mmCIF file of C-alpha atoms in Angstrom:
data_model
loop_
_atom_site.group_PDB
_atom_site.id
_atom_site.type_symbol
_atom_site.label_atom_id
_atom_site.label_comp_id
_atom_site.label_asym_id
_atom_site.label_seq_id
_atom_site.Cartn_x
_atom_site.Cartn_y
_atom_site.Cartn_z
ATOM 1 C CA UNK A 28 -12.200 -16.481 -2.292
ATOM 2 C CA UNK A 29 -11.252 -13.209 -0.594
ATOM 3 C CA UNK A 30 -12.858 -10.030 -1.961
ATOM 4 C CA UNK A 31 -10.489 -8.462 -4.492
ATOM 5 C CA UNK A 32 -10.942 -5.328 -6.556
ATOM 6 C CA UNK A 33 -9.474 -5.102 -10.022
ATOM 7 C CA UNK A 34 -9.116 -2.669 -12.885
ATOM 8 C CA UNK A 35 -9.529 -3.784 -16.507
ATOM 9 C CA UNK A 36 -6.589 -5.819 -17.756
ATOM 10 C CA UNK A 37 -4.727 -5.170 -20.989
ATOM 11 C CA UNK A 38 -4.803 -7.684 -23.825
ATOM 12 C CA UNK A 39 -1.218 -8.728 -23.135
ATOM 13 C CA UNK A 40 -1.364 -10.935 -20.057
ATOM 14 C CA UNK A 41 1.318 -10.034 -17.465
ATOM 15 C CA UNK A 42 3.913 -12.703 -16.755
ATOM 16 C CA UNK A 43 4.040 -12.140 -13.004
ATOM 17 C CA UNK A 44 2.983 -9.653 -10.358
ATOM 18 C CA UNK A 45 4.454 -7.091 -7.990
ATOM 19 C CA UNK A 46 2.745 -6.505 -4.640
ATOM 20 C CA UNK A 47 3.077 -3.148 -2.882
ATOM 21 C CA UNK A 48 2.088 -2.290 0.651
ATOM 22 C CA UNK A 49 0.621 1.233 0.632
ATOM 23 C CA UNK A 50 1.350 3.250 3.780
ATOM 24 C CA UNK A 51 4.990 4.422 4.048
ATOM 25 C CA UNK A 52 5.823 2.259 1.033
ATOM 26 C CA UNK A 53 3.968 4.018 -1.778
ATOM 27 C CA UNK A 54 2.681 7.038 0.178
ATOM 28 C CA UNK A 55 4.409 8.881 2.993
ATOM 29 C CA UNK A 56 1.632 8.559 5.619
ATOM 30 C CA UNK A 57 -1.161 6.307 6.786
ATOM 31 C CA UNK A 58 -3.924 6.478 4.184
ATOM 32 C CA UNK A 59 -6.587 5.890 6.849
ATOM 33 C CA UNK A 60 -5.345 8.571 9.241
ATOM 34 C CA UNK A 61 -4.752 11.061 6.429
ATOM 35 C CA UNK A 62 -8.515 11.475 5.976
ATOM 36 C CA UNK A 63 -9.102 12.560 9.586
ATOM 37 C CA UNK A 64 -9.751 16.219 8.791
ATOM 38 C CA UNK A 65 -12.021 15.596 5.773
ATOM 39 C CA UNK A 66 -14.064 13.168 7.883
ATOM 40 C CA UNK A 67 -14.344 15.864 10.584
ATOM 41 C CA UNK A 68 -15.397 18.485 8.062
ATOM 42 C CA UNK A 69 -17.922 16.000 6.658
ATOM 43 C CA UNK A 70 -19.463 15.525 10.101
ATOM 44 C CA UNK A 71 -18.335 11.931 10.653
ATOM 45 C CA UNK A 72 -15.968 12.516 13.592
ATOM 46 C CA UNK A 73 -15.507 15.139 16.297
ATOM 47 C CA UNK A 74 -12.549 17.404 17.018
ATOM 48 C CA UNK A 75 -11.141 15.039 19.657
ATOM 49 C CA UNK A 76 -11.003 12.235 17.091
ATOM 50 C CA UNK A 77 -9.190 14.574 14.693
ATOM 51 C CA UNK A 78 -6.550 15.319 17.335
ATOM 52 C CA UNK A 79 -6.141 11.607 18.114
ATOM 53 C CA UNK A 80 -5.773 10.941 14.398
ATOM 54 C CA UNK A 81 -3.120 13.643 14.053
ATOM 55 C CA UNK A 82 -1.172 12.225 17.017
ATOM 56 C CA UNK A 83 -1.426 8.673 15.652
ATOM 57 C CA UNK A 84 -0.187 9.941 12.289
ATOM 58 C CA UNK A 85 2.802 11.569 13.986
ATOM 59 C CA UNK A 86 3.696 8.363 15.850
ATOM 60 C CA UNK A 87 3.202 6.302 12.699
ATOM 61 C CA UNK A 88 5.481 8.595 10.689
ATOM 62 C CA UNK A 89 8.265 8.265 13.256
ATOM 63 C CA UNK A 90 8.266 4.559 14.028
ATOM 64 C CA UNK A 91 5.641 2.772 11.977
ATOM 65 C CA UNK A 92 3.193 0.477 13.741
ATOM 66 C CA UNK A 93 3.843 -2.890 15.351
ATOM 67 C CA UNK A 94 1.242 -5.609 15.864
ATOM 68 C CA UNK A 95 -0.043 -4.136 19.162
ATOM 69 C CA UNK A 96 -0.388 -0.640 17.714
ATOM 70 C CA UNK A 97 -2.063 -1.968 14.568
ATOM 71 C CA UNK A 98 -4.607 -3.867 16.667
ATOM 72 C CA UNK A 99 -5.302 -0.787 18.777
ATOM 73 C CA UNK A 100 -5.720 1.334 15.652
ATOM 74 C CA UNK A 101 -8.005 -1.276 14.072
ATOM 75 C CA UNK A 102 -10.213 -1.410 17.151
ATOM 76 C CA UNK A 103 -10.470 2.381 17.384
ATOM 77 C CA UNK A 104 -11.282 2.826 13.707
ATOM 78 C CA UNK A 105 -13.919 0.070 13.553
ATOM 79 C CA UNK A 106 -15.607 1.411 16.695
ATOM 80 C CA UNK A 107 -15.509 4.960 15.350
ATOM 81 C CA UNK A 108 -17.004 4.138 11.945
ATOM 82 C CA UNK A 109 -19.891 2.035 13.257
ATOM 83 C CA UNK A 110 -23.074 3.525 11.847
ATOM 84 C CA UNK A 111 -21.372 5.682 9.232
ATOM 85 C CA UNK A 112 -23.045 6.002 5.839
ATOM 86 C CA UNK A 113 -20.999 4.185 3.195
ATOM 87 C CA UNK A 114 -22.084 6.677 0.528
ATOM 88 C CA UNK A 115 -20.917 9.601 2.662
ATOM 89 C CA UNK A 116 -17.485 8.046 3.191
ATOM 90 C CA UNK A 117 -17.102 7.343 -0.541
ATOM 91 C CA UNK A 118 -18.142 10.897 -1.393
ATOM 92 C CA UNK A 119 -15.678 12.472 1.055
ATOM 93 C CA UNK A 120 -12.797 10.300 -0.126
ATOM 94 C CA UNK A 121 -13.494 10.994 -3.796
ATOM 95 C CA UNK A 122 -13.780 14.746 -3.247
ATOM 96 C CA UNK A 123 -10.598 15.076 -1.185
ATOM 97 C CA UNK A 124 -8.417 12.287 -2.626
ATOM 98 C CA UNK A 125 -6.177 14.404 -4.831
ATOM 99 C CA UNK A 126 -5.804 17.122 -2.204
ATOM 100 C CA UNK A 127 -4.980 14.706 0.621
ATOM 101 C CA UNK A 128 -3.114 11.814 -0.992
ATOM 102 C CA UNK A 129 -1.699 13.102 -4.285
ATOM 103 C CA UNK A 130 1.125 15.094 -2.623
ATOM 104 C CA UNK A 131 2.093 12.114 -0.423
ATOM 105 C CA UNK A 132 3.079 9.643 -3.168
ATOM 106 C CA UNK A 133 6.775 8.788 -3.249
ATOM 107 C CA UNK A 134 8.426 9.596 -6.578
ATOM 108 C CA UNK A 135 10.636 6.529 -6.105
ATOM 109 C CA UNK A 136 7.548 4.333 -5.733
ATOM 110 C CA UNK A 137 6.033 5.728 -8.928
ATOM 111 C CA UNK A 138 9.280 5.036 -10.789
ATOM 112 C CA UNK A 139 9.314 1.500 -9.425
ATOM 113 C CA UNK A 140 5.687 0.878 -10.396
ATOM 114 C CA UNK A 141 6.436 2.114 -13.901
ATOM 115 C CA UNK A 142 9.529 -0.085 -14.192
ATOM 116 C CA UNK A 143 7.640 -3.209 -13.087
ATOM 117 C CA UNK A 144 4.765 -2.451 -15.426
ATOM 118 C CA UNK A 145 7.232 -1.981 -18.296
ATOM 119 C CA UNK A 146 8.659 -5.403 -17.422
ATOM 120 C CA UNK A 147 5.181 -6.902 -17.956
ATOM 121 C CA UNK A 148 4.099 -7.402 -14.336
ATOM 122 C CA UNK A 149 0.646 -6.890 -12.874
ATOM 123 C CA UNK A 150 0.740 -4.219 -10.149
ATOM 124 C CA UNK A 151 -1.203 -4.980 -6.956
ATOM 125 C CA UNK A 152 -1.676 -2.790 -3.864
ATOM 126 C CA UNK A 153 -2.110 -4.848 -0.675
ATOM 127 C CA UNK A 154 -3.090 -2.669 2.297
ATOM 128 C CA UNK A 155 -4.615 -3.054 5.748
ATOM 129 C CA UNK A 156 -6.382 0.283 5.268
ATOM 130 C CA UNK A 157 -10.021 0.274 4.239
ATOM 131 C CA UNK A 158 -11.043 -0.421 0.662
ATOM 132 C CA UNK A 159 -12.941 2.884 0.680
ATOM 133 C CA UNK A 160 -9.594 4.701 0.771
ATOM 134 C CA UNK A 161 -7.326 2.212 -0.968
ATOM 135 C CA UNK A 162 -9.386 1.520 -4.095
ATOM 136 C CA UNK A 163 -9.555 5.203 -5.183
ATOM 137 C CA UNK A 164 -5.833 5.532 -4.443
ATOM 138 C CA UNK A 165 -5.212 2.451 -6.563
ATOM 139 C CA UNK A 166 -7.184 4.015 -9.429
ATOM 140 C CA UNK A 167 -5.189 7.217 -9.060
ATOM 141 C CA UNK A 168 -1.946 5.230 -9.276
ATOM 142 C CA UNK A 169 -3.221 3.168 -12.202
ATOM 143 C CA UNK A 170 -2.621 -0.214 -10.559
ATOM 144 C CA UNK A 171 -4.278 -3.410 -11.770
ATOM 145 C CA UNK A 172 -5.676 -4.724 -8.482
ATOM 146 C CA UNK A 173 -6.310 -3.692 -4.914
ATOM 147 C CA UNK A 174 -6.489 -5.936 -1.851
ATOM 148 C CA UNK A 175 -7.702 -4.029 1.207
ATOM 149 C CA UNK A 176 -9.607 -4.389 4.470
ATOM 150 C CA UNK A 177 -13.377 -4.592 4.012
ATOM 151 C CA UNK A 178 -16.039 -3.760 6.575
ATOM 152 C CA UNK A 179 -19.454 -5.418 6.888
ATOM 153 C CA UNK A 180 -22.203 -3.153 5.515
ATOM 154 C CA UNK A 181 -25.909 -3.476 6.331
ATOM 155 C CA UNK A 182 -28.492 -1.160 4.744
ATOM 156 C CA UNK A 183 -25.783 1.221 3.552
ATOM 157 C CA UNK A 184 -24.041 1.613 6.921
ATOM 158 C CA UNK A 185 -20.998 0.049 8.566
ATOM 159 C CA UNK A 186 -21.787 -2.376 11.367
ATOM 160 C CA UNK A 187 -18.324 -2.153 12.953
ATOM 161 C CA UNK A 188 -17.519 -5.757 12.016
ATOM 162 C CA UNK A 189 -14.747 -6.695 9.594
ATOM 163 C CA UNK A 190 -15.452 -8.902 6.584
ATOM 164 C CA UNK A 191 -11.789 -9.269 5.611
ATOM 165 C CA UNK A 192 -8.742 -7.854 7.409
ATOM 166 C CA UNK A 193 -5.801 -7.408 5.022
ATOM 167 C CA UNK A 194 -3.159 -7.776 7.688
ATOM 168 C CA UNK A 195 -0.279 -10.139 8.472
ATOM 169 C CA UNK A 196 -0.926 -13.627 7.153
ATOM 170 C CA UNK A 197 -4.183 -12.355 5.634
ATOM 171 C CA UNK A 198 -2.165 -10.357 3.111
ATOM 172 C CA UNK A 199 -0.056 -13.379 2.191
ATOM 173 C CA UNK A 200 -3.178 -15.522 1.735
ATOM 174 C CA UNK A 201 -4.762 -12.914 -0.530
ATOM 175 C CA UNK A 202 -1.564 -12.819 -2.593
ATOM 176 C CA UNK A 203 -1.644 -16.595 -2.971
ATOM 177 C CA UNK A 204 -5.224 -16.364 -4.196
ATOM 178 C CA UNK A 205 -4.317 -13.692 -6.746
ATOM 179 C CA UNK A 206 -1.429 -15.869 -7.956
ATOM 180 C CA UNK A 207 -3.668 -18.944 -8.233
ATOM 181 C CA UNK A 208 -6.334 -16.997 -10.114
ATOM 182 C CA UNK A 209 -3.847 -15.428 -12.535
ATOM 183 C CA UNK A 210 -1.541 -18.424 -12.885
ATOM 184 C CA UNK A 211 1.536 -16.757 -11.391
ATOM 185 C CA UNK A 212 4.427 -18.511 -9.721
ATOM 186 C CA UNK A 213 5.010 -16.469 -6.560
ATOM 187 C CA UNK A 214 8.696 -17.360 -6.789
ATOM 188 C CA UNK A 215 8.791 -15.046 -9.830
ATOM 189 C CA UNK A 216 6.869 -12.237 -8.095
ATOM 190 C CA UNK A 217 8.080 -9.175 -6.173
ATOM 191 C CA UNK A 218 6.824 -7.530 -2.970
ATOM 192 C CA UNK A 219 7.615 -4.282 -1.147
ATOM 193 C CA UNK A 220 6.725 -3.181 2.391
ATOM 194 C CA UNK A 221 7.925 -1.069 5.303
ATOM 195 C CA UNK A 222 6.547 -2.997 8.293
ATOM 196 C CA UNK A 223 7.588 -5.991 10.375
ATOM 197 C CA UNK A 224 3.913 -7.016 10.335
ATOM 198 C CA UNK A 225 4.282 -7.645 6.597
ATOM 199 C CA UNK A 226 6.971 -10.325 6.871
ATOM 200 C CA UNK A 227 4.409 -12.975 5.730
ATOM 201 C CA UNK A 228 3.702 -10.850 2.651
ATOM 202 C CA UNK A 229 7.407 -10.529 1.845
ATOM 203 C CA UNK A 230 8.153 -14.191 2.468
ATOM 204 C CA UNK A 231 5.355 -15.229 0.111
ATOM 205 C CA UNK A 232 7.326 -14.089 -2.976
ATOM 206 C CA UNK A 233 10.690 -14.887 -4.489
ATOM 207 C CA UNK A 234 11.811 -11.249 -4.626
ATOM 208 C CA UNK A 235 11.024 -9.375 -1.376
ATOM 209 C CA UNK A 236 12.307 -5.846 -0.680
ATOM 210 C CA UNK A 237 12.048 -3.735 2.475
ATOM 211 C CA UNK A 238 11.167 -0.072 1.853
ATOM 212 C CA UNK A 239 11.675 2.530 4.590
ATOM 213 C CA UNK A 240 11.731 -0.396 7.053
ATOM 214 C CA UNK A 241 10.860 -0.037 10.717
ATOM 215 C CA UNK A 242 13.352 -1.477 13.194
ATOM 216 C CA UNK A 243 11.824 -4.932 13.202
ATOM 217 C CA UNK A 244 11.724 -5.239 9.430
ATOM 218 C CA UNK A 245 15.255 -3.867 9.091
ATOM 219 C CA UNK A 246 16.470 -6.674 11.354
ATOM 220 C CA UNK A 247 14.440 -9.226 9.392
ATOM 221 C CA UNK A 248 15.850 -7.904 6.108
ATOM 222 C CA UNK A 249 19.367 -8.314 7.458
ATOM 223 C CA UNK A 250 18.618 -11.837 8.682
ATOM 224 C CA UNK A 251 17.120 -12.891 5.326
ATOM 225 C CA UNK A 252 19.477 -10.943 3.080
ATOM 226 C CA UNK A 253 16.639 -8.868 1.621
ATOM 227 C CA UNK A 254 17.397 -5.619 -0.233
ATOM 228 C CA UNK A 255 16.498 -2.361 1.538
ATOM 229 C CA UNK A 256 15.332 0.775 -0.284
ATOM 230 C CA UNK A 257 14.810 4.265 1.144
ATOM 231 C CA UNK A 258 12.086 6.444 -0.390
ATOM 232 C CA UNK A 259 12.301 10.122 0.554
ATOM 233 C CA UNK A 260 10.705 12.232 -2.210
ATOM 234 C CA UNK A 261 6.915 12.647 -2.094
ATOM 235 C CA UNK A 262 5.661 14.172 -5.346
ATOM 236 C CA UNK A 263 2.276 15.209 -6.717
ATOM 237 C CA UNK A 264 1.129 12.632 -9.256
ATOM 238 C CA UNK A 265 -0.591 15.363 -11.248
ATOM 239 C CA UNK A 266 2.798 16.857 -11.990
ATOM 240 C CA UNK A 267 4.009 13.572 -13.492
ATOM 241 C CA UNK A 268 0.959 12.779 -15.643
ATOM 242 C CA UNK A 269 0.973 9.136 -14.565
ATOM 243 C CA UNK A 270 -1.707 7.131 -16.367
ATOM 244 C CA UNK A 271 -2.661 3.487 -16.547
ATOM 245 C CA UNK A 272 -0.451 1.628 -19.021
ATOM 246 C CA UNK A 273 1.688 4.681 -19.819
ATOM 247 C CA UNK A 274 5.364 4.925 -18.891
ATOM 248 C CA UNK A 275 6.391 8.548 -18.588
ATOM 249 C CA UNK A 276 10.102 7.845 -18.809
ATOM 250 C CA UNK A 277 9.857 7.910 -22.596
ATOM 251 C CA UNK A 278 11.301 5.465 -25.099
ATOM 252 C CA UNK A 279 11.573 1.721 -24.584
ATOM 253 C CA UNK A 280 15.336 2.024 -24.345
ATOM 254 C CA UNK A 281 14.980 4.329 -21.365
ATOM 255 C CA UNK A 282 12.552 1.947 -19.647
ATOM 256 C CA UNK A 283 14.850 -1.011 -20.269
ATOM 257 C CA UNK A 284 17.704 0.909 -18.702
ATOM 258 C CA UNK A 285 15.560 1.744 -15.689
ATOM 259 C CA UNK A 286 14.619 -1.916 -15.141
ATOM 260 C CA UNK A 287 18.213 -3.042 -15.599
ATOM 261 C CA UNK A 288 19.392 -0.358 -13.192
ATOM 262 C CA UNK A 289 16.826 -1.457 -10.615
ATOM 263 C CA UNK A 290 17.946 -5.081 -10.851
ATOM 264 C CA UNK A 291 21.599 -4.028 -10.505
ATOM 265 C CA UNK A 292 20.801 -1.842 -7.493
ATOM 266 C CA UNK A 293 18.821 -4.582 -5.749
ATOM 267 C CA UNK A 294 21.632 -7.105 -6.273
ATOM 268 C CA UNK A 295 24.210 -4.658 -4.919
ATOM 269 C CA UNK A 296 22.099 -3.927 -1.823
ATOM 270 C CA UNK A 297 21.527 -7.638 -1.230
ATOM 271 C CA UNK A 298 25.256 -8.383 -1.449
ATOM 272 C CA UNK A 299 26.058 -5.471 0.842
ATOM 273 C CA UNK A 300 23.486 -6.604 3.397
ATOM 274 C CA UNK A 301 24.786 -10.171 3.339
ATOM 275 C CA UNK A 302 28.352 -9.022 3.866
ATOM 276 C CA UNK A 303 27.339 -6.832 6.792
ATOM 277 C CA UNK A 304 25.284 -9.581 8.495
#
């Protein structure tokens, strides 16, 4: 069983799940790279590493990351964090989370999370970023579960080895394990991602959607007839008062309309994509 983190479940068991990639799907930047400056200020990395992180963030924001770039980024990050204190990393992330990540969350993603939750689905974040960053972000968003990359820790410090890499087929396998544990039929589940490297994740469910897709995923979405959504409005979560199990759109009628509107929009985009293929 892969290591999964979860928040307490409500008494009403969800009927299915929705799986969200994190970077450029729910938030506007790479969650790992976003913490470059706080890690510098906390004494974990030097100024050169901060500059490399800023450049990588710029490249990521323009074009996303393909398999080669993801592997290069993984190797650099694991080498850099070797020997770091786990407690120090957790402390820095907790102290800077709302300043760094809160303003990066897409309003459209929050609306979508709320609509799926109102429809009775478990909300799961599946990210290749480290659990140290992703789990607090998941708590901030009020999701039910987090699947993220986990590093090997010995005597409170990172060894530089990876226990579980939530990437590519690894994401899809973790999703299958969540479905088996919870009794979901993946054909009834939804998934959202921006990257061509997440095609296995999208193909694992019956309702895949590309969000802010890179070139490779846009082509794959066209080939498969998948809907494509564009998220453009980062918003501070604190301004929306998003809480676990609470839908801020108001009455049940309003939520039902939002879910119905989402289904209509997805069908229209799918038909349009198929006609243009």
